[in-house]
PDB file of C-alpha atoms in Angstrom:
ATOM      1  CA  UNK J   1       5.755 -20.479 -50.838  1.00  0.00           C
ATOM      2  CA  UNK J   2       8.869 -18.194 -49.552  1.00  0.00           C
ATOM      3  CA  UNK J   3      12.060 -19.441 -51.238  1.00  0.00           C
ATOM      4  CA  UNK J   4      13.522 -20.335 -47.423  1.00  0.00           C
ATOM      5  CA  UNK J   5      10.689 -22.005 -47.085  1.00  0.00           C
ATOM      6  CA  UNK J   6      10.747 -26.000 -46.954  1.00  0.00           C
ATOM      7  CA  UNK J   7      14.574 -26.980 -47.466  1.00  0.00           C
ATOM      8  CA  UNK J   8      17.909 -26.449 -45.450  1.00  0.00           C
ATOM      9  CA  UNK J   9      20.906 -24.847 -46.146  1.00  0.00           C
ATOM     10  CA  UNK J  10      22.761 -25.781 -49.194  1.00  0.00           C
ATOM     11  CA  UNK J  11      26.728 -25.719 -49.452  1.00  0.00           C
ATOM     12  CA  UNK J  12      26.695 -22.446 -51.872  1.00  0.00           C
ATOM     13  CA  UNK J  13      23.307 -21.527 -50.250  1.00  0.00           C
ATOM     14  CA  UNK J  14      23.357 -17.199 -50.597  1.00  0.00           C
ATOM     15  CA  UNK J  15      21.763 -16.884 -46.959  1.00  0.00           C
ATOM     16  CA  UNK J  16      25.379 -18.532 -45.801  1.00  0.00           C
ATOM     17  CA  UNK J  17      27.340 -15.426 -47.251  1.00  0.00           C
ATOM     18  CA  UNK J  18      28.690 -12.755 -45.306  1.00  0.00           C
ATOM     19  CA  UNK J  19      27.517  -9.316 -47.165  1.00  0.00           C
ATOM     20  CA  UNK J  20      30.100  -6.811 -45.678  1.00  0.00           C
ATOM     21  CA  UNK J  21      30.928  -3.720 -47.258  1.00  0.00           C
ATOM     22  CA  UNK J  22      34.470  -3.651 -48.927  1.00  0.00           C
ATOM     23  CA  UNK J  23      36.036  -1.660 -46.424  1.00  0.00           C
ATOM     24  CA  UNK J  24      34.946  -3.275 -43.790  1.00  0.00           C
ATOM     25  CA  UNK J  25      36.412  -6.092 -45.325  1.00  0.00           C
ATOM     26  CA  UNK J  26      39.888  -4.569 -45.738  1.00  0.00           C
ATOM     27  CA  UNK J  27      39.854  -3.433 -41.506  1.00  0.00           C
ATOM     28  CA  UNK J  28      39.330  -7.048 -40.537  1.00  0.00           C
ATOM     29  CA  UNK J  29      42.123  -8.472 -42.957  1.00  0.00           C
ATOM     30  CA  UNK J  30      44.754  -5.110 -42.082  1.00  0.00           C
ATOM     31  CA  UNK J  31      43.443  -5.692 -38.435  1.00  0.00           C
ATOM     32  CA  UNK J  32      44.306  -9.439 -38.282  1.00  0.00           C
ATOM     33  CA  UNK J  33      47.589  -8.556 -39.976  1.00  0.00           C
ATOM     34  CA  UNK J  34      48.621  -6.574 -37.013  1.00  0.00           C
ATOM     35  CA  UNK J  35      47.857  -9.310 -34.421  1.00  0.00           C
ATOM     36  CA  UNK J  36      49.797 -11.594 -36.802  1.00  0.00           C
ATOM     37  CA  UNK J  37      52.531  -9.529 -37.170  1.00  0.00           C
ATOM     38  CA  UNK J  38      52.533  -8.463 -33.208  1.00  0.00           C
ATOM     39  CA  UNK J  39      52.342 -11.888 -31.700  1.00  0.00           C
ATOM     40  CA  UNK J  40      54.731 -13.193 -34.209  1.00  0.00           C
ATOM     41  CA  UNK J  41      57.002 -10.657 -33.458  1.00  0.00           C
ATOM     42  CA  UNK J  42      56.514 -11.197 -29.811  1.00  0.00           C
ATOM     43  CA  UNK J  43      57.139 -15.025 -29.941  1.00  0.00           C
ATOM     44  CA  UNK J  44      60.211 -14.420 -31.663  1.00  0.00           C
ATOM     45  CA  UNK J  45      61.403 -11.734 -29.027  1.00  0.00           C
ATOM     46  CA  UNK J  46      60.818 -14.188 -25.800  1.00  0.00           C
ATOM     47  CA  UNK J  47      62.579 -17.056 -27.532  1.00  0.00           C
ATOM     48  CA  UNK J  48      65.610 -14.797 -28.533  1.00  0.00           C
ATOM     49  CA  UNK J  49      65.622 -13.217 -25.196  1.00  0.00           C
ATOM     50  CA  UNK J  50      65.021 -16.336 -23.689  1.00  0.00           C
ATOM     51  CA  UNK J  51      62.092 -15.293 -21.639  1.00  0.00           C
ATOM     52  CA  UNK J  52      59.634 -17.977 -20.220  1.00  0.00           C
ATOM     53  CA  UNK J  53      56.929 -18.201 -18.038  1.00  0.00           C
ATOM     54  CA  UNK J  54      52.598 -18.054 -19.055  1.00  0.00           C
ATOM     55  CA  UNK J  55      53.670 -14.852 -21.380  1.00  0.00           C
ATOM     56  CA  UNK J  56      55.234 -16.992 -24.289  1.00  0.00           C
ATOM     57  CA  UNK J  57      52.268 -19.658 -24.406  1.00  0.00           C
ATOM     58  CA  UNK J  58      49.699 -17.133 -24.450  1.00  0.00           C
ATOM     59  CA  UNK J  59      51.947 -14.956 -27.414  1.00  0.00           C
ATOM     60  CA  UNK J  60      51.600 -18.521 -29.686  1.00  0.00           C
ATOM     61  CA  UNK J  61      48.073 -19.244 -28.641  1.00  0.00           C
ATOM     62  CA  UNK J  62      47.232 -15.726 -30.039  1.00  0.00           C
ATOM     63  CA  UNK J  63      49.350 -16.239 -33.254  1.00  0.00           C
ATOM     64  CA  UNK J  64      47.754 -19.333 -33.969  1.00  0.00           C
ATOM     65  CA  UNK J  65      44.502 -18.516 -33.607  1.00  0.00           C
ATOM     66  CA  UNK J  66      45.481 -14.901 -35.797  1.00  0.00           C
ATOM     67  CA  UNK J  67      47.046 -16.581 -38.462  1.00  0.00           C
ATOM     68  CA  UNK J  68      43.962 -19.105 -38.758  1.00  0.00           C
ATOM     69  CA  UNK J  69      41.310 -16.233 -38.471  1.00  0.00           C
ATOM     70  CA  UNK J  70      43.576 -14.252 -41.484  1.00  0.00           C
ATOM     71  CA  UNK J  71      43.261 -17.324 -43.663  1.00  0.00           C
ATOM     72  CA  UNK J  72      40.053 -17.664 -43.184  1.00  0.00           C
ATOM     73  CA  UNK J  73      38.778 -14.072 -43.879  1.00  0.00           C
ATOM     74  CA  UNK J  74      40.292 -14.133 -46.803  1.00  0.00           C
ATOM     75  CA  UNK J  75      38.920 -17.253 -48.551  1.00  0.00           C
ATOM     76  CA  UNK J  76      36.106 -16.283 -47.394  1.00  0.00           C
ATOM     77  CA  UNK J  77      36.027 -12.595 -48.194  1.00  0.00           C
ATOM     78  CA  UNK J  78      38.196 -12.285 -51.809  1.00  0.00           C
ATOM     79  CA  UNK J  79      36.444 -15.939 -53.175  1.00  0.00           C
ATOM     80  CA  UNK J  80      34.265 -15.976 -56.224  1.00  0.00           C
ATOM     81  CA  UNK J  81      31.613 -17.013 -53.604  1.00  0.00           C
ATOM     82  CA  UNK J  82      31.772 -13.469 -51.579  1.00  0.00           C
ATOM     83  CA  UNK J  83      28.785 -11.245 -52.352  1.00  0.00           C
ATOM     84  CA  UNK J  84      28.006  -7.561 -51.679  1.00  0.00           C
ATOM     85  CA  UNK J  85      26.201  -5.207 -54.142  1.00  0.00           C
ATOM     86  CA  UNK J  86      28.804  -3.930 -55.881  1.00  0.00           C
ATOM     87  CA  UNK J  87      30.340  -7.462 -56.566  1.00  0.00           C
ATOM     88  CA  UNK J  88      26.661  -9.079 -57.201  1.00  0.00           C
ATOM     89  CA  UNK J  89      26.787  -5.928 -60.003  1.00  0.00           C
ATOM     90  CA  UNK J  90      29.877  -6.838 -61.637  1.00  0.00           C
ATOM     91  CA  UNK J  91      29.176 -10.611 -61.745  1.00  0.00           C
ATOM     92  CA  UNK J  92      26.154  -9.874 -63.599  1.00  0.00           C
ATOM     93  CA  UNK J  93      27.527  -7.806 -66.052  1.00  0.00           C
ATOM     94  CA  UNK J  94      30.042 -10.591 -66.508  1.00  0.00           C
ATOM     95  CA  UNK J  95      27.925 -13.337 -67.009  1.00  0.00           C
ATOM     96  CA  UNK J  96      25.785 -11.224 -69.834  1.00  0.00           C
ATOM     97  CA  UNK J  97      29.007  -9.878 -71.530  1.00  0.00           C
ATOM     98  CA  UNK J  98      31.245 -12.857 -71.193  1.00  0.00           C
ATOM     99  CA  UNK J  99      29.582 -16.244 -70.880  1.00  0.00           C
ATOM    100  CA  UNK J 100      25.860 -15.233 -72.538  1.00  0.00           C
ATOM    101  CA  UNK J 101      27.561 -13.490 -75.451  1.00  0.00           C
ATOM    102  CA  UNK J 102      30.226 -16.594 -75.989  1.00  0.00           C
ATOM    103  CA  UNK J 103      27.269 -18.861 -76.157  1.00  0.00           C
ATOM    104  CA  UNK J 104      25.404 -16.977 -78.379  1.00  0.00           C
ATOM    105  CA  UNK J 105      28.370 -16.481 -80.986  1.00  0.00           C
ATOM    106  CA  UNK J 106      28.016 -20.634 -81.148  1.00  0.00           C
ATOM    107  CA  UNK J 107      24.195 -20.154 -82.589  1.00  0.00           C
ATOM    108  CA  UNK J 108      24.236 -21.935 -86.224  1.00  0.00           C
ATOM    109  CA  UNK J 109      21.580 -21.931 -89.079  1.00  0.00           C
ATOM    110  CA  UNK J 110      22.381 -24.585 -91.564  1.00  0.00           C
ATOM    111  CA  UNK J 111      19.524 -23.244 -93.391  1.00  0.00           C
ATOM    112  CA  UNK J 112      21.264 -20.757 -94.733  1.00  0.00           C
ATOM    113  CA  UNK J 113      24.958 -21.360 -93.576  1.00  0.00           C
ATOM    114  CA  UNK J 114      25.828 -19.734 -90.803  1.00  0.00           C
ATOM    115  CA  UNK J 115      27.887 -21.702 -88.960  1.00  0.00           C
ATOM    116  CA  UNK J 116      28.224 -18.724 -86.043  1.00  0.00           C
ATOM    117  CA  UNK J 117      27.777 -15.358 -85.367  1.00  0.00           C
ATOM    118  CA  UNK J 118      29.475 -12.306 -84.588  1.00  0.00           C
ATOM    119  CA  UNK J 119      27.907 -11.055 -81.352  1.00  0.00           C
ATOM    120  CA  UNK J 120      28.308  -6.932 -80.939  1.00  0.00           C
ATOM    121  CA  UNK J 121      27.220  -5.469 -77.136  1.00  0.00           C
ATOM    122  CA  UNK J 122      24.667  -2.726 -77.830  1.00  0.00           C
ATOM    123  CA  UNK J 123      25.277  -1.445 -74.415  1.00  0.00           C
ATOM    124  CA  UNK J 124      23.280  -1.407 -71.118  1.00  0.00           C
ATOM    125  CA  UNK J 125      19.434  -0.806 -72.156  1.00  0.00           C
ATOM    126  CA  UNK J 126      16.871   0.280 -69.552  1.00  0.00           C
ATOM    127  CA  UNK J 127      17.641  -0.892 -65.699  1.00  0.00           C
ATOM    128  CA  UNK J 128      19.710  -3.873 -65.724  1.00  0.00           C
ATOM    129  CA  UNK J 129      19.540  -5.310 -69.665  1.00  0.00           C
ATOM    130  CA  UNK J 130      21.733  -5.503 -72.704  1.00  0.00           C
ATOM    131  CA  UNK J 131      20.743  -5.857 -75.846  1.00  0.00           C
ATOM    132  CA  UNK J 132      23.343  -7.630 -78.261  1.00  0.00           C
ATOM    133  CA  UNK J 133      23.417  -7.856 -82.046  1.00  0.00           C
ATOM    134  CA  UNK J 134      24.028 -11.006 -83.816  1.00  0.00           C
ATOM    135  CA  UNK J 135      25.674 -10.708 -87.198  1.00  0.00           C
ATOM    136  CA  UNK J 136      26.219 -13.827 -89.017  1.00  0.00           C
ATOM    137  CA  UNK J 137      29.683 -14.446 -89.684  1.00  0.00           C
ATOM    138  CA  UNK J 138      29.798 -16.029 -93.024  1.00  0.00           C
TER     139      UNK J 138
ATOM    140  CA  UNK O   1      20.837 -11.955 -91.470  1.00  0.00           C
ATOM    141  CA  UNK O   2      21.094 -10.354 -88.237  1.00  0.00           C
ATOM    142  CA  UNK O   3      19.364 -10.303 -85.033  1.00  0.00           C
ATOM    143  CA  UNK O   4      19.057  -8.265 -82.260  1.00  0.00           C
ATOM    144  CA  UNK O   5      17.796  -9.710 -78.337  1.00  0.00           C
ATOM    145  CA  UNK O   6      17.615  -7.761 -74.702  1.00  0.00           C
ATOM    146  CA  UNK O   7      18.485  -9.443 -71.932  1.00  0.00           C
ATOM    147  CA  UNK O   8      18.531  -8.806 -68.476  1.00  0.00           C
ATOM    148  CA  UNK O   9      19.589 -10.083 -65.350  1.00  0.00           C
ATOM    149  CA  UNK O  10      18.188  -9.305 -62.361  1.00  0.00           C
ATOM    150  CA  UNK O  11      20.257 -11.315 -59.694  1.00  0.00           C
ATOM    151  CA  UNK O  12      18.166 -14.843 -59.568  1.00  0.00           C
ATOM    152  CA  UNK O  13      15.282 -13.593 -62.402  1.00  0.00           C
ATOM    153  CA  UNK O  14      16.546 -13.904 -66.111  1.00  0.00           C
ATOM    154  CA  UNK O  15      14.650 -11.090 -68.936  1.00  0.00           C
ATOM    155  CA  UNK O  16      15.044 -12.447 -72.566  1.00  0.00           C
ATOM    156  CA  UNK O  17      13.076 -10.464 -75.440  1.00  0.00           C
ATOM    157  CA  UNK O  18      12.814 -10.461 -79.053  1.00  0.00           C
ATOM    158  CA  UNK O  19      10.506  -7.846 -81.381  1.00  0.00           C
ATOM    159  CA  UNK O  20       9.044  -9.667 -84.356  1.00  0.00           C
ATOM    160  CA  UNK O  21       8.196  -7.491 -87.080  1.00  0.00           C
ATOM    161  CA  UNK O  22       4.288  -6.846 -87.149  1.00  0.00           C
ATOM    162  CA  UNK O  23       2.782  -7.813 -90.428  1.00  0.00           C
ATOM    163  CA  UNK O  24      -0.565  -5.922 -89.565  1.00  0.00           C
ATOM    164  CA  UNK O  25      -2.524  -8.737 -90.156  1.00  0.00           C
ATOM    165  CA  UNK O  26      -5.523  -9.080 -87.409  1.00  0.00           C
ATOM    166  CA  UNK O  27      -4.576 -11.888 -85.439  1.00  0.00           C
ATOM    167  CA  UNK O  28      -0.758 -11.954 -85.462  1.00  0.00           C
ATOM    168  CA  UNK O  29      -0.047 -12.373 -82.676  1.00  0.00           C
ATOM    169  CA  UNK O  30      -1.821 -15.343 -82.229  1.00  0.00           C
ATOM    170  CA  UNK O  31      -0.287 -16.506 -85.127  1.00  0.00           C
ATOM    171  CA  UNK O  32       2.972 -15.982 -83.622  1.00  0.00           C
ATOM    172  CA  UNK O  33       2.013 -17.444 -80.464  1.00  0.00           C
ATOM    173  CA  UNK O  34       1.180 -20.822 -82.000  1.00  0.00           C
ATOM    174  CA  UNK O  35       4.446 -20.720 -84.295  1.00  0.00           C
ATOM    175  CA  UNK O  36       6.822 -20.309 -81.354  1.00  0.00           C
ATOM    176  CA  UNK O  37       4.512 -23.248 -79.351  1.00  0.00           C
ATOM    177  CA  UNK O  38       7.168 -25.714 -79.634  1.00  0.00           C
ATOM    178  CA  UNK O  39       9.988 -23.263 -79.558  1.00  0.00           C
ATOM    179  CA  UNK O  40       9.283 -21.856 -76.418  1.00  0.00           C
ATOM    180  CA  UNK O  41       7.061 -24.241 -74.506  1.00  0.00           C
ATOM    181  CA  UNK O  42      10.635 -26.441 -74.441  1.00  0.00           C
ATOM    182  CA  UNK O  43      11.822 -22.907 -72.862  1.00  0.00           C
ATOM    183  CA  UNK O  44       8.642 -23.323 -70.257  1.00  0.00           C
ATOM    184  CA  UNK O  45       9.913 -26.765 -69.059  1.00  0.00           C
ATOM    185  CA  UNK O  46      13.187 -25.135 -67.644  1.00  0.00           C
ATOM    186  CA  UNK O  47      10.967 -22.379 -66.040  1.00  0.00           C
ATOM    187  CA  UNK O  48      10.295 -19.592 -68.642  1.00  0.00           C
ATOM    188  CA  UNK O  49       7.056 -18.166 -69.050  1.00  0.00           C
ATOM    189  CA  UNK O  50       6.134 -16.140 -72.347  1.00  0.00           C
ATOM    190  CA  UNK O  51       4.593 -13.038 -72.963  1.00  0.00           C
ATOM    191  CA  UNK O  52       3.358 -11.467 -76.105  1.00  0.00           C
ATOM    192  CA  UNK O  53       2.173  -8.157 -76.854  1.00  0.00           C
ATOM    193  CA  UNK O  54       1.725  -6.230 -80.040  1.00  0.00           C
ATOM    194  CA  UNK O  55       2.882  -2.448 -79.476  1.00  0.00           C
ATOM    195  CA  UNK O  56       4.846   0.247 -81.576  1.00  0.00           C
ATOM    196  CA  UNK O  57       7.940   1.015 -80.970  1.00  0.00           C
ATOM    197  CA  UNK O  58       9.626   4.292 -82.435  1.00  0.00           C
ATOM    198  CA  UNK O  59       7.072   4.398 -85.445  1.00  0.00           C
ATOM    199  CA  UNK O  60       7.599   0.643 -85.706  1.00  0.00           C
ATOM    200  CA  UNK O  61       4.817  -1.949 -85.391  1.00  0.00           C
ATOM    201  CA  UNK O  62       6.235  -4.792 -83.579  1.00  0.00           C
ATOM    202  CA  UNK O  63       5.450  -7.669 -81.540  1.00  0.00           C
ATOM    203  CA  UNK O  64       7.194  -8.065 -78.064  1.00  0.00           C
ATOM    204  CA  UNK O  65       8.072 -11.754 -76.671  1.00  0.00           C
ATOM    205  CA  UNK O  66       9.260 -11.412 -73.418  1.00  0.00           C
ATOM    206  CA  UNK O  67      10.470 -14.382 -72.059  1.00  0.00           C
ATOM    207  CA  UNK O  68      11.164 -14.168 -67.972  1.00  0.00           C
ATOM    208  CA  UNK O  69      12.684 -17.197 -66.046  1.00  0.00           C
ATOM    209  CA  UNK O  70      13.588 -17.654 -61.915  1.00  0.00           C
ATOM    210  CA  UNK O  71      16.858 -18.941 -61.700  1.00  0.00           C
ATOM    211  CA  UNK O  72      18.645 -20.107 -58.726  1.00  0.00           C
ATOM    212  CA  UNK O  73      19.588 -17.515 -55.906  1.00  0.00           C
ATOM    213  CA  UNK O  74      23.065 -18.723 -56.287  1.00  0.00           C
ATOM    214  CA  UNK O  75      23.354 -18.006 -60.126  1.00  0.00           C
ATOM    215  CA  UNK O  76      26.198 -15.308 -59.837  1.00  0.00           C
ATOM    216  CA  UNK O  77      28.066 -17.467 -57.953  1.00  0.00           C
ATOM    217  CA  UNK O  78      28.129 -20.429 -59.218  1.00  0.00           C
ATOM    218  CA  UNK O  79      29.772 -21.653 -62.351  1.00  0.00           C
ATOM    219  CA  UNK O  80      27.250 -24.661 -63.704  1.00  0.00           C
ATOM    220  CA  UNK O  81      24.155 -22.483 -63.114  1.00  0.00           C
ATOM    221  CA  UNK O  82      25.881 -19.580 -65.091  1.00  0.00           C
ATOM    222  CA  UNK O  83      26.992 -22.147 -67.779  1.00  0.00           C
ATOM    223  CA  UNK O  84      23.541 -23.627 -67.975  1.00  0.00           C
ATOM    224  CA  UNK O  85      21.560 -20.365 -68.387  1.00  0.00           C
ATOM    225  CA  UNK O  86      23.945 -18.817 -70.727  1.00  0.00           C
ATOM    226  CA  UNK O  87      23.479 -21.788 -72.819  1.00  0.00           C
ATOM    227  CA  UNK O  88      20.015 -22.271 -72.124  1.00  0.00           C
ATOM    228  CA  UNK O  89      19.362 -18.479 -73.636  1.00  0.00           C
ATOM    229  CA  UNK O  90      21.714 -19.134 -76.365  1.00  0.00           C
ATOM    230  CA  UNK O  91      19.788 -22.397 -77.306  1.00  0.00           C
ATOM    231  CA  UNK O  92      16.460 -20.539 -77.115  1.00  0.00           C
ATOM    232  CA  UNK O  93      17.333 -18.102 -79.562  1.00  0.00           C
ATOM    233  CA  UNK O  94      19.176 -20.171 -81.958  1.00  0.00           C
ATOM    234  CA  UNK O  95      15.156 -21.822 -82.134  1.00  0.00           C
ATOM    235  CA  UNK O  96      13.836 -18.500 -82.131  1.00  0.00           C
ATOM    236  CA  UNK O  97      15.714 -17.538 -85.280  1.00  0.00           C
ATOM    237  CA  UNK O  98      15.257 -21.053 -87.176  1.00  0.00           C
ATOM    238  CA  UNK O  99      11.398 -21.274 -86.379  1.00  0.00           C
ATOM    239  CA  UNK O 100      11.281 -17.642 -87.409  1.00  0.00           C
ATOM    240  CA  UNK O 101      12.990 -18.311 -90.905  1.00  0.00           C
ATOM    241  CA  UNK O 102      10.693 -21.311 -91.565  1.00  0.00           C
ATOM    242  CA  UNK O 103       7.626 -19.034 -91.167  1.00  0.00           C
ATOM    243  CA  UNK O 104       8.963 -15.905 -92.443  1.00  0.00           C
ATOM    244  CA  UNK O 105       8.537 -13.935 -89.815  1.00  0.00           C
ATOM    245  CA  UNK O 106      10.769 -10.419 -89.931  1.00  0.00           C
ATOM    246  CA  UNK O 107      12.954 -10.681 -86.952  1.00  0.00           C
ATOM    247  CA  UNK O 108      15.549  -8.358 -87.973  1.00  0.00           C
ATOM    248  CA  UNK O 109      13.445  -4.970 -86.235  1.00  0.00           C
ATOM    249  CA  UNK O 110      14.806  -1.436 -86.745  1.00  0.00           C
ATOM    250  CA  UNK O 111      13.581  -0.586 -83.190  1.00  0.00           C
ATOM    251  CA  UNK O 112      15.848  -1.942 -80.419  1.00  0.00           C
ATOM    252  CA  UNK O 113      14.320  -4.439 -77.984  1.00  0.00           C
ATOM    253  CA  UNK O 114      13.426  -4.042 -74.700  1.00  0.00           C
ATOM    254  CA  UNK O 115      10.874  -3.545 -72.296  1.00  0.00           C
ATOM    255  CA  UNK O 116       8.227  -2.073 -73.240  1.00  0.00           C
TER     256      UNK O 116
END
């Protein structure tokens, strides 16, 4: 049966991600910065010239909804939960050469007293492995 | 003693293999098959499925268990399945290398591991 298959979507569900290239990613935020920064500064310049009229609630309807949208791209664009290939890439190395290789330095053999080992990275082996050595510590 | 494992990630499908040295006795892997039983069919419950096949390896004789496992699509992402696998491998091998030792079986290969 096809993974999608049979269930819904799940909170941290990968079909719910946004996979956008990183500078694409970088236009929307610099983009949203200059509507901030524009309406803002427009808001600012009615009240202080003391201009009213439709202009000035359509200027703080836009910086609202700016501000909003630039929060929201960016927890949802620079969180641990934001995929594209490159950052799929460098959360797998992490997860082999930081949290496998801390658990496997917590291996013991009371057999023969090792209470741990030392845990060397042998380097990226083949398409997408690692091969670690274990050296007992003791 | 020293030990030396592959393992490889490819997003939600985990690699894991260990080379056992080959004693040349007809049968070994068999042998090896049955010693590992418990060892790895508590691995099977969580998903893995084992593999063995006798080969050699840079004028070595070995024999490859390869160990492959689908995780969740979400792995990279989130923090209890990346806990949970990483301690899943590590408490897969730390059985590996104990059952080994109680059946002296060589596990300490001068070939590196990896596919085959």
């Amino acid at each position: 049966m096809a993974e999608s298959e049979g269930r819904g979507f799940g909170v941290a569900d990968s079909r719910l991600l946004i996979y956008l290239p990183g500078w694409a990613k970088w236009l929307s935020v610099v983009a949203l910065l200059v509507l901030v920064c524009a309406s803002v500064g427009s808001c600012l310049f009615f009240l202080t010239h003391q201009v009213h009229g439709d202009y000035i609630v359509f200027v703080i309807s836009i910086a609202q909804s700016s501000v909003a949208a630039l929060v929201f791209v960016i927890v949802l664009f620079f969180s641990r939960r934001d995929a594209n290939i490159g950052t799929l890439i460098r959360q797998s190395d992490e997860f082999l050469r930081k949290h496998l290789r801390d658990a496997l330095a917590r291996i013991t053999v009371p057999s023969l007293g090792v209470t741990g080992f030392q845990v060397r990275d042998g380097g990226s082996k083949d398409i997408l492995g690692i091969y670690f050595c274990l050296s007992q510590i003791n | 003693m020293s030990l030396r494992v592959w393992v490889g990630l490819n997003v939600r499908r985990l690699f894991v293999i260990y080379y056992v040295g080959h004693s040349g006795e007809t049968g070994f892997s068999k042998r090896v098959e049955e010693i590992f039983r418990f060892s790895l069919g508590g691995a099977q419950s969580v998903g893995y499925k084992a593999h063995f096949e006798d080969a050699v390896v840079d004028g070595e004789a070995i024999l490859s268990i390869w160990l492959t496992a689908p995780t969740d699509a979400d792995l990279l992402t989130n923090p209890s399945e990346k806990l949970f696998w990483a301690q899943d491998i590590a408490m897969m091998t730390e059985s590996y290398i104990r059952t080994a030792l109680r059946n002296d079986l060589k596990i300490n290969t001068r070939c590196l591991p990896g596919p085959l």
